[in-house]
mmCIF file of C-alpha atoms in Angstrom:
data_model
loop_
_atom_site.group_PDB
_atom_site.id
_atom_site.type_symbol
_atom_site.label_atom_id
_atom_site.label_comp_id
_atom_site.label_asym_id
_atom_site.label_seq_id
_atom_site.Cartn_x
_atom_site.Cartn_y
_atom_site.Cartn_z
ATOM 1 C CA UNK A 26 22.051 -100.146 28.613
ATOM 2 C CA UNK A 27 25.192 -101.784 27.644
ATOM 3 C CA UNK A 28 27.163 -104.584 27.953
ATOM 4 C CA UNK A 29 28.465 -103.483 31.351
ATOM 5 C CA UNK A 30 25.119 -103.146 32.856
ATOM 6 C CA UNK A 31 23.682 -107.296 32.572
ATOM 7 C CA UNK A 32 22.610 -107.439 35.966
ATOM 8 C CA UNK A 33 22.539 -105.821 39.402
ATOM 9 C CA UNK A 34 25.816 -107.655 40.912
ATOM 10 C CA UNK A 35 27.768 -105.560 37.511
ATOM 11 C CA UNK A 36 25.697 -102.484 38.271
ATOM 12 C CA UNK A 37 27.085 -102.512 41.821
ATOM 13 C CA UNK A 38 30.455 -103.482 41.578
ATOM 14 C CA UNK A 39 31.266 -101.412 38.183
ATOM 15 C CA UNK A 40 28.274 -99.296 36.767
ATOM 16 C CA UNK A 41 26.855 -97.365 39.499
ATOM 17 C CA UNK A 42 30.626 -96.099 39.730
ATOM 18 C CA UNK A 43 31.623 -95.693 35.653
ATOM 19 C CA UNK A 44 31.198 -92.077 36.281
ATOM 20 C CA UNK A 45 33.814 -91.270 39.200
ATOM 21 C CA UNK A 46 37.068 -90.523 39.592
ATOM 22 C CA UNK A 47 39.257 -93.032 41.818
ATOM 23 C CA UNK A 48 38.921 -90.092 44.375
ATOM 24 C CA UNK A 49 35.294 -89.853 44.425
ATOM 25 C CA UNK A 50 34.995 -93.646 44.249
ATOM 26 C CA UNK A 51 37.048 -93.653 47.310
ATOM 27 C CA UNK A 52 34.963 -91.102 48.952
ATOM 28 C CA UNK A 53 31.891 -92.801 47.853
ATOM 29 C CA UNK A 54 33.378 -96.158 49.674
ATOM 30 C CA UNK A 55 34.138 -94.381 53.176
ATOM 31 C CA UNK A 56 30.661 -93.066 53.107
ATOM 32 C CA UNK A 57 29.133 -96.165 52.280
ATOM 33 C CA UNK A 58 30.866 -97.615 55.591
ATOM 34 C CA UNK A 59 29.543 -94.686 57.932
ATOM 35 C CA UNK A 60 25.969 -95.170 56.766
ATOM 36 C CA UNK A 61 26.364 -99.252 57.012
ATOM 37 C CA UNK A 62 27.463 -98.155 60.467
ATOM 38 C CA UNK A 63 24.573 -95.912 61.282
ATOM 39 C CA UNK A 64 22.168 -98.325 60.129
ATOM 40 C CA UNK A 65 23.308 -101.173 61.814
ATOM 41 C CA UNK A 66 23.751 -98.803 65.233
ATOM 42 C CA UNK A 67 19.930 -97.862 64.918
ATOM 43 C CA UNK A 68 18.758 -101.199 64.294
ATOM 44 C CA UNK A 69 19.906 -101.926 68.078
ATOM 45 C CA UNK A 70 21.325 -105.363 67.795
ATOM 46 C CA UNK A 71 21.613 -107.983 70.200
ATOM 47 C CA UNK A 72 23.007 -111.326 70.719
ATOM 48 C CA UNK A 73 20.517 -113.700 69.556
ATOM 49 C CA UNK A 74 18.330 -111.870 67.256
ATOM 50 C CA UNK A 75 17.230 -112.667 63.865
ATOM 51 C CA UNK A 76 17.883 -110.042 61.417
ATOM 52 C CA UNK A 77 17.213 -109.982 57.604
ATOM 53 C CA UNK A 78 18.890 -107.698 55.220
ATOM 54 C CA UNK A 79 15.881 -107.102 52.778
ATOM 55 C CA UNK A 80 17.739 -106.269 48.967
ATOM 56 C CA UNK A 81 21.000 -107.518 50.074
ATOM 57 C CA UNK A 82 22.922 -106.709 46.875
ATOM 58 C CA UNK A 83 26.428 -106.752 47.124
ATOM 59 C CA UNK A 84 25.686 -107.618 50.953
ATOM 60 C CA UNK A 85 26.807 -104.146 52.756
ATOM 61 C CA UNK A 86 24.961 -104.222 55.539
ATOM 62 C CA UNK A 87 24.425 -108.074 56.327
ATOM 63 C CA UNK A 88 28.672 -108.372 55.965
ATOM 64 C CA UNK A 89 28.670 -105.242 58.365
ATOM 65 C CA UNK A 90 26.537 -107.259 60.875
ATOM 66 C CA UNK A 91 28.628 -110.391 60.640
ATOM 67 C CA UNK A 92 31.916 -108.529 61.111
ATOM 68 C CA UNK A 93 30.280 -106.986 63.950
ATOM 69 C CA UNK A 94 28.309 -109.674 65.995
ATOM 70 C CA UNK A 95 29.853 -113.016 64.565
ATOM 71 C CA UNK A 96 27.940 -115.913 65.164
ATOM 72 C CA UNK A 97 25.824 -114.703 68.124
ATOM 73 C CA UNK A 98 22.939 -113.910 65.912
ATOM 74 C CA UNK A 99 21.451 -115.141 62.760
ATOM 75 C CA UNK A 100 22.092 -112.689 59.403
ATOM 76 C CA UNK A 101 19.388 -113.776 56.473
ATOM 77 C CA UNK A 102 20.824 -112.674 53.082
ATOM 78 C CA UNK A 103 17.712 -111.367 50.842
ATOM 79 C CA UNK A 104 17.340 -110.562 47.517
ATOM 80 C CA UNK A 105 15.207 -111.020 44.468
ATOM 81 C CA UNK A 106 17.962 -111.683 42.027
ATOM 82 C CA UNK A 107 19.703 -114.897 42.078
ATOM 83 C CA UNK A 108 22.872 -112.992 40.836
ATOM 84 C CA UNK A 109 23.478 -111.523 44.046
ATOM 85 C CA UNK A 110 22.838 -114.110 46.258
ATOM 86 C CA UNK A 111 25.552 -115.659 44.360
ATOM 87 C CA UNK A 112 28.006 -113.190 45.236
ATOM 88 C CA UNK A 113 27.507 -113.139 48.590
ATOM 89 C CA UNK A 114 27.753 -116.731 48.759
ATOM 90 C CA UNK A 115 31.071 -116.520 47.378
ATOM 91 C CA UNK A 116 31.796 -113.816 49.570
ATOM 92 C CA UNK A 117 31.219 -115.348 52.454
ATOM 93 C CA UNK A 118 32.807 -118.566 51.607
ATOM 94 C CA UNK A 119 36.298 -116.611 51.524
ATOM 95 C CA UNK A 120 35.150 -114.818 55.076
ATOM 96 C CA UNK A 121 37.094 -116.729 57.969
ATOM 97 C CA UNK A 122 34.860 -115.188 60.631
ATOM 98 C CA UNK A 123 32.206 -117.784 62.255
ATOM 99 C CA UNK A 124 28.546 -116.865 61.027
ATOM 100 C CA UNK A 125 25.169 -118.249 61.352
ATOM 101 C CA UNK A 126 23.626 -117.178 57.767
ATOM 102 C CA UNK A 127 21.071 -118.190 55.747
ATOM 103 C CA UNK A 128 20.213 -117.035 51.965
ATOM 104 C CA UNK A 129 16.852 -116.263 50.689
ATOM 105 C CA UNK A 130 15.947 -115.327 47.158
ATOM 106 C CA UNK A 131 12.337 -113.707 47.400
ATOM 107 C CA UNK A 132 11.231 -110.390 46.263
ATOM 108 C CA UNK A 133 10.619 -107.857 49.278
ATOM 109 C CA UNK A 134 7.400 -107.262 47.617
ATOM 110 C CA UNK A 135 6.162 -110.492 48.699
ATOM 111 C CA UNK A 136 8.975 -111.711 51.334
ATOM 112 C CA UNK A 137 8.868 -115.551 51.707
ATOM 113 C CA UNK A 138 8.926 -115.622 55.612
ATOM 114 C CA UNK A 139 6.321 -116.190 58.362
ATOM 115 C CA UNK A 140 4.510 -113.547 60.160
ATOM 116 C CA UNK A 141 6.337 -111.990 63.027
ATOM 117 C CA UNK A 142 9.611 -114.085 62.198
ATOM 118 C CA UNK A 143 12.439 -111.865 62.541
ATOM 119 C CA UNK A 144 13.677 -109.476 65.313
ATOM 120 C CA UNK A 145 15.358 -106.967 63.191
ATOM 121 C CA UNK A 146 14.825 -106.001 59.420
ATOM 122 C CA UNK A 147 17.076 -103.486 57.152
ATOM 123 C CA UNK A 148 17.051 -102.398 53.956
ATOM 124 C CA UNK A 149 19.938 -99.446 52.218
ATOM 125 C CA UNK A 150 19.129 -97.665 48.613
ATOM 126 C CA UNK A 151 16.051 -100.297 48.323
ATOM 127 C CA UNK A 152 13.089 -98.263 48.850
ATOM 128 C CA UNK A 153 14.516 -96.326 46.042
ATOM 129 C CA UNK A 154 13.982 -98.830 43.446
ATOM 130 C CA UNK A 155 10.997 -100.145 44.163
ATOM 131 C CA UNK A 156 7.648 -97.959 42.653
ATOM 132 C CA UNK A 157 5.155 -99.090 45.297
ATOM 133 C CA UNK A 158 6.675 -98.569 48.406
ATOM 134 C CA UNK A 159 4.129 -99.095 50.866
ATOM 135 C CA UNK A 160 3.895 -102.379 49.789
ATOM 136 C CA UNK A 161 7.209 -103.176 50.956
ATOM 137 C CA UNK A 162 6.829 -101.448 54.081
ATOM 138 C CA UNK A 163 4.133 -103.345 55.207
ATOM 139 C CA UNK A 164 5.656 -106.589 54.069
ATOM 140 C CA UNK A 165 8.630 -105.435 56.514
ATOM 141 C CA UNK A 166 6.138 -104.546 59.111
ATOM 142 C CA UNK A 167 4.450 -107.965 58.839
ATOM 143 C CA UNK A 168 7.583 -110.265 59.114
ATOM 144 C CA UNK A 169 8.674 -108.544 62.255
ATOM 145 C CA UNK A 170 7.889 -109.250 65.607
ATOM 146 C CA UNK A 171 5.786 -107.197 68.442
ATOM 147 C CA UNK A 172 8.713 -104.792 69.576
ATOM 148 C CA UNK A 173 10.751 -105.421 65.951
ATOM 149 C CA UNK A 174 12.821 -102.751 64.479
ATOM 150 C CA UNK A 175 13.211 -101.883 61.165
ATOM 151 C CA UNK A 176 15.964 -99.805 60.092
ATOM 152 C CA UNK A 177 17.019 -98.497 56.727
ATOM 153 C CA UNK A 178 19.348 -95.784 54.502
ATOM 154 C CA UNK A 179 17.604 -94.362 51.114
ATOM 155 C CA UNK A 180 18.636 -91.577 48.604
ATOM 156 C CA UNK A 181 16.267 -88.980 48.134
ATOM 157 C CA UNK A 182 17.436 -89.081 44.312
ATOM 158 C CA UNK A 183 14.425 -86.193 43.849
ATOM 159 C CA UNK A 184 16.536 -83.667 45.693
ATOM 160 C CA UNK A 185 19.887 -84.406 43.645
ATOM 161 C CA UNK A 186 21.665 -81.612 42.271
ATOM 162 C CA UNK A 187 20.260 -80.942 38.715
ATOM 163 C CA UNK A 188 21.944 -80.448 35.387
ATOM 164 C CA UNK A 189 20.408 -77.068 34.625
ATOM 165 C CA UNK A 190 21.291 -75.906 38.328
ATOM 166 C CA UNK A 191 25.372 -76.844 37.324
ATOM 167 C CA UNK A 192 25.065 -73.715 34.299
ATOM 168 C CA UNK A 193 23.379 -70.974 32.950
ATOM 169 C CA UNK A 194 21.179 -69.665 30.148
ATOM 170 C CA UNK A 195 23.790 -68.091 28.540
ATOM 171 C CA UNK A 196 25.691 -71.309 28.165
ATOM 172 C CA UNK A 197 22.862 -73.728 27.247
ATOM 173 C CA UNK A 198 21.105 -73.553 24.117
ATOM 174 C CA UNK A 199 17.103 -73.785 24.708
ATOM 175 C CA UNK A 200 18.460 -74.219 28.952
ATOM 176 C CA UNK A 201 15.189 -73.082 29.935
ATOM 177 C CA UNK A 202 13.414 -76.059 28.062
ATOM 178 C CA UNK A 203 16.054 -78.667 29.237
ATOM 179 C CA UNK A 204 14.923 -77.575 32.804
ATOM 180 C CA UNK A 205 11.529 -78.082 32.179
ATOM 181 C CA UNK A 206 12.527 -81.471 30.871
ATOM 182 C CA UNK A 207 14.562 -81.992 33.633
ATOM 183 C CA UNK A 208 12.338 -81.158 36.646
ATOM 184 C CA UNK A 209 9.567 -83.250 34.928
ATOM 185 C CA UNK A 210 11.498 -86.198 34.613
ATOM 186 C CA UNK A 211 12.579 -85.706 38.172
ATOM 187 C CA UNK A 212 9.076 -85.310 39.996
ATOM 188 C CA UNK A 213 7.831 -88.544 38.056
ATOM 189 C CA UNK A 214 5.301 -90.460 40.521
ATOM 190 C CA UNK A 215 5.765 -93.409 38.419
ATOM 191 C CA UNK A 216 9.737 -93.681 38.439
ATOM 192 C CA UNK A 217 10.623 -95.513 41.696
ATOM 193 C CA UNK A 218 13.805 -93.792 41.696
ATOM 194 C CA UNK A 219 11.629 -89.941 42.345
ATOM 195 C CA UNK A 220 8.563 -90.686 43.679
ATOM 196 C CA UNK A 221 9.385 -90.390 47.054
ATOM 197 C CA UNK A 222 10.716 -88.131 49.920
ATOM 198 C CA UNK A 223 11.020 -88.143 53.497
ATOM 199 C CA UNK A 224 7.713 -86.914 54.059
ATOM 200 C CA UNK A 225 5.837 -89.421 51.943
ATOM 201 C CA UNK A 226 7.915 -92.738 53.503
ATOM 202 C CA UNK A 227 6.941 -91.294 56.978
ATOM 203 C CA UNK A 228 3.408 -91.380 55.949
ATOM 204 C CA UNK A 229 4.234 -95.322 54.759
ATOM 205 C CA UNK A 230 5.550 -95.706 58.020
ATOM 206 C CA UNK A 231 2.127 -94.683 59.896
ATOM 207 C CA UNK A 232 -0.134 -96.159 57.254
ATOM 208 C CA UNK A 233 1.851 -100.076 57.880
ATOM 209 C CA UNK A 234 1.332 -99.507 61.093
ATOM 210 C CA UNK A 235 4.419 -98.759 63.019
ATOM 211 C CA UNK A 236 4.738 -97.496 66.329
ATOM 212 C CA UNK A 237 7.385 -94.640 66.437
ATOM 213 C CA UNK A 238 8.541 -94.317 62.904
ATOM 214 C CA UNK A 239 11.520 -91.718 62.747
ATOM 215 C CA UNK A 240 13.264 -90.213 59.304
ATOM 216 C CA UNK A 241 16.572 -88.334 60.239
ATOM 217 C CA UNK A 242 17.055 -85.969 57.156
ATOM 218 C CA UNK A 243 20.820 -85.441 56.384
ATOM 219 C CA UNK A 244 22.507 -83.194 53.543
ATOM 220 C CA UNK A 245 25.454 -85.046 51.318
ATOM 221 C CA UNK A 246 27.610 -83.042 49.398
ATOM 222 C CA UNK A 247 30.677 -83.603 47.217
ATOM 223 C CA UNK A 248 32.890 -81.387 45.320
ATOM 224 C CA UNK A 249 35.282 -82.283 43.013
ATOM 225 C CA UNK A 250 36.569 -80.674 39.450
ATOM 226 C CA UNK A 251 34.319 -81.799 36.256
ATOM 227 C CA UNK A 252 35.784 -83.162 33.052
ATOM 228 C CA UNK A 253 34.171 -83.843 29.632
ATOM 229 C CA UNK A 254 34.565 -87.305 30.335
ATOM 230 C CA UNK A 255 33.608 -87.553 33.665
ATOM 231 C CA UNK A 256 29.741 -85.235 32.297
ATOM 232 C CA UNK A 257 29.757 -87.710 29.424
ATOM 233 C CA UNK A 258 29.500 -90.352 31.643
ATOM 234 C CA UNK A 259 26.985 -88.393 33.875
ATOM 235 C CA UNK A 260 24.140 -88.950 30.967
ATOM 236 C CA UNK A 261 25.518 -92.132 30.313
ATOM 237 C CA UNK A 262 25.356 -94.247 33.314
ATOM 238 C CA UNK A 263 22.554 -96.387 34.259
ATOM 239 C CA UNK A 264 21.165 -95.580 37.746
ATOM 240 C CA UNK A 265 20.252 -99.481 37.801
ATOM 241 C CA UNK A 266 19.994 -101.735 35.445
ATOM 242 C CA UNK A 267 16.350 -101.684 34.766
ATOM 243 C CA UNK A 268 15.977 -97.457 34.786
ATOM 244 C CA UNK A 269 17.290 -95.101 31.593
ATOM 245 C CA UNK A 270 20.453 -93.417 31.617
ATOM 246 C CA UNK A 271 20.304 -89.552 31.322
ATOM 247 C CA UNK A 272 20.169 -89.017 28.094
ATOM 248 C CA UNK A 273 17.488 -91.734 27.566
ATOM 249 C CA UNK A 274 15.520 -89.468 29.524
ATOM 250 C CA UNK A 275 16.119 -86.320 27.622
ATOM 251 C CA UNK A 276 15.535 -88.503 24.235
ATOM 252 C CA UNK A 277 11.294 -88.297 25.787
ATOM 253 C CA UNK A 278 11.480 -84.319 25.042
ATOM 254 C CA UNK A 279 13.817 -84.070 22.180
ATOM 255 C CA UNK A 280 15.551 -85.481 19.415
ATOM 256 C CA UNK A 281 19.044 -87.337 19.730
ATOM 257 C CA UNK A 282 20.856 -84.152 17.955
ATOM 258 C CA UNK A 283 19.428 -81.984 20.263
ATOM 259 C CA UNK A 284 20.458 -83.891 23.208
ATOM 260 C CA UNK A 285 23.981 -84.809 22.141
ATOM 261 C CA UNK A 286 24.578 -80.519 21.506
ATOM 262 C CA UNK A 287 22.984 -80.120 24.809
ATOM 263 C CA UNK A 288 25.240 -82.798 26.678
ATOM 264 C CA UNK A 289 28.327 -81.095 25.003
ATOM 265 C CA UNK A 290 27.555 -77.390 25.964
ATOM 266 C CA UNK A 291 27.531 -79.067 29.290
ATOM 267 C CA UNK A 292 30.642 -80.182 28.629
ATOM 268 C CA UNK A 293 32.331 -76.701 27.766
ATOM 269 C CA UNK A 294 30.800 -74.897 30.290
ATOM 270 C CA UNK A 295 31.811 -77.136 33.564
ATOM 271 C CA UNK A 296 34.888 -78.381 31.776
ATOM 272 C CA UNK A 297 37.986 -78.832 34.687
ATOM 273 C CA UNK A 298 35.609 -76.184 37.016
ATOM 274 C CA UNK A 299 35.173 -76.879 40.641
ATOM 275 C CA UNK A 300 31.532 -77.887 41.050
ATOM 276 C CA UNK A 301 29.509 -79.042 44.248
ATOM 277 C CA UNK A 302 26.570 -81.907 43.869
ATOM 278 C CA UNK A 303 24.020 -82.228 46.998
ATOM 279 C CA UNK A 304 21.075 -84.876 47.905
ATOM 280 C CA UNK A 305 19.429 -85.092 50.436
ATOM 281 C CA UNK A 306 19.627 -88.688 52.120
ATOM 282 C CA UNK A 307 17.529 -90.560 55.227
ATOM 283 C CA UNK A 308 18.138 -93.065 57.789
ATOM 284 C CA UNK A 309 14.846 -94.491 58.882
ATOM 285 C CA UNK A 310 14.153 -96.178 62.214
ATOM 286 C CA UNK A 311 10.684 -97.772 62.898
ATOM 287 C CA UNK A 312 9.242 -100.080 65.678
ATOM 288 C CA UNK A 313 6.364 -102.273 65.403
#
């Protein structure tokens, strides 16, 4: 996937963002605040709770609790990869404010904590990259005690604006087979990144056992004028380092020449046009 793309501390800071402009990476920033925000608002915080942030990464949402509440509760840093632990470390090493944090490398399929150990539990875009995701909800379930809250952000990547929706069949060579391609890659039950909506996580929700699990739906849009570079890097970017780019995807239905003429009637048609991208996005809040 390139040399960019080693791990998942490169894919946050740089790859996940390859294809923006500064002004949509700016954008992209101020939104990632308000749902850090919204997250950490439903998960109802209060001085002396334990809270883990499950898939830390780059540490969003645990940072976002420590700038908020200080040392008056306890902030567990979680992740599976090493990489990002590491990170955060050094993060918080140059981070004056006082902090009571722990680190914990462990995979949120199997989370290396007691039963009923932690007050509070949030996760944001993590859901999204893991295939079996009722095994991780009931992992969060289980570490949380009677009364816990669990509260969470995820992509609906399913619901994303699609290539073939962006142009027309008088622009695309074969367009109605590249949407064929493209809705099957996109309904994949086996692809963590499309296997999922709002309807099947509040169904995970029940099934772990939670008490009043709620999914607030919410439509994100951006619009911003297309380039050739900016679509190159569309089928080019890695939406994490262990998935396939794009055009990786399109390679399964046909062969490279086909996808590289595709990619650049793409190109032409959206080339410096206004266009406007939508998802569909959920904030989940759960009690035990």
């Amino acid at each position: 996937m390139g040399d960019i793309c080693k791990n998942w501390t490169q894919w946050l800071s740089k790859t996940r963002f390859s294809h923006m402009s500064e002004v949509q990476i700016q954008q992209t920033f101020n939104w990632l605040f308000a749902l850090r925000d919204i997250v950490i608002s439903k998960a109802q915080i209060k001085a002396g709770d334990k809270i883990i942030d499950i898939g830390c990464g780059n540490g969003l949402l645990a940072f976002g609790v420590i700038e908020k509440f200080s040392d008056s509760v306890e902030i567990i840093f979680s992740d599976k990869f090493q990489d990002c632990l590491d990170e955060c470390k050094k993060l918080l090493g140059e981070c004056e404010v006082k902090n009571n944090a722990t680190f914990l490398q462990s995979d949120c399929l199997d989370i290396k904590l007691a039963d009923c150990s932690v007050d509070k539990a949030m996760t944001r875009s993590v859901l999204v990259h893991i295939v079996d995701k009722q095994k991780a909800i009931n992992e969060i379930f289980r570490i949380l005690k009677k009364g816990g809250i669990y509260s969470a952000f995820e992509p609906i990547i399913k619901s994303n604006t699609r290539y073939h929706e962006l142009t027309d069949p008088s622009q695309i060579t074969d367009w109605q087979a590249f949407k064929e391609a493209e809705d099957d890659f996109m309904s994949d039950i086996n692809d963590p990144l499309t296997n999922f909506d709002a309807q099947s996580i509040a169904q995970n929700l029940d099934i772990a056992g939670f008490s009043d699990g709620d999914i607030d739906v919410q439509d994100t849009t951006s619009s911003y004028i297309a380039t050739k570079s900016s679509i190159a890097k569309w089928f080019d970017s890695a939406p994490s380092p262990d998935r396939p780019t794009s055009k990786e995807r399109f390679l399964k239905y046909f062969d490279e020449k086909k996808v590289d003429n595709y990619i650049q009637e793409v190109q032409n048609a959206l080339h410096n046009k206004m266009i406007t991208v939508t998802s569909k996005t959920i904030f989940i809040r759960a009690t035990k």
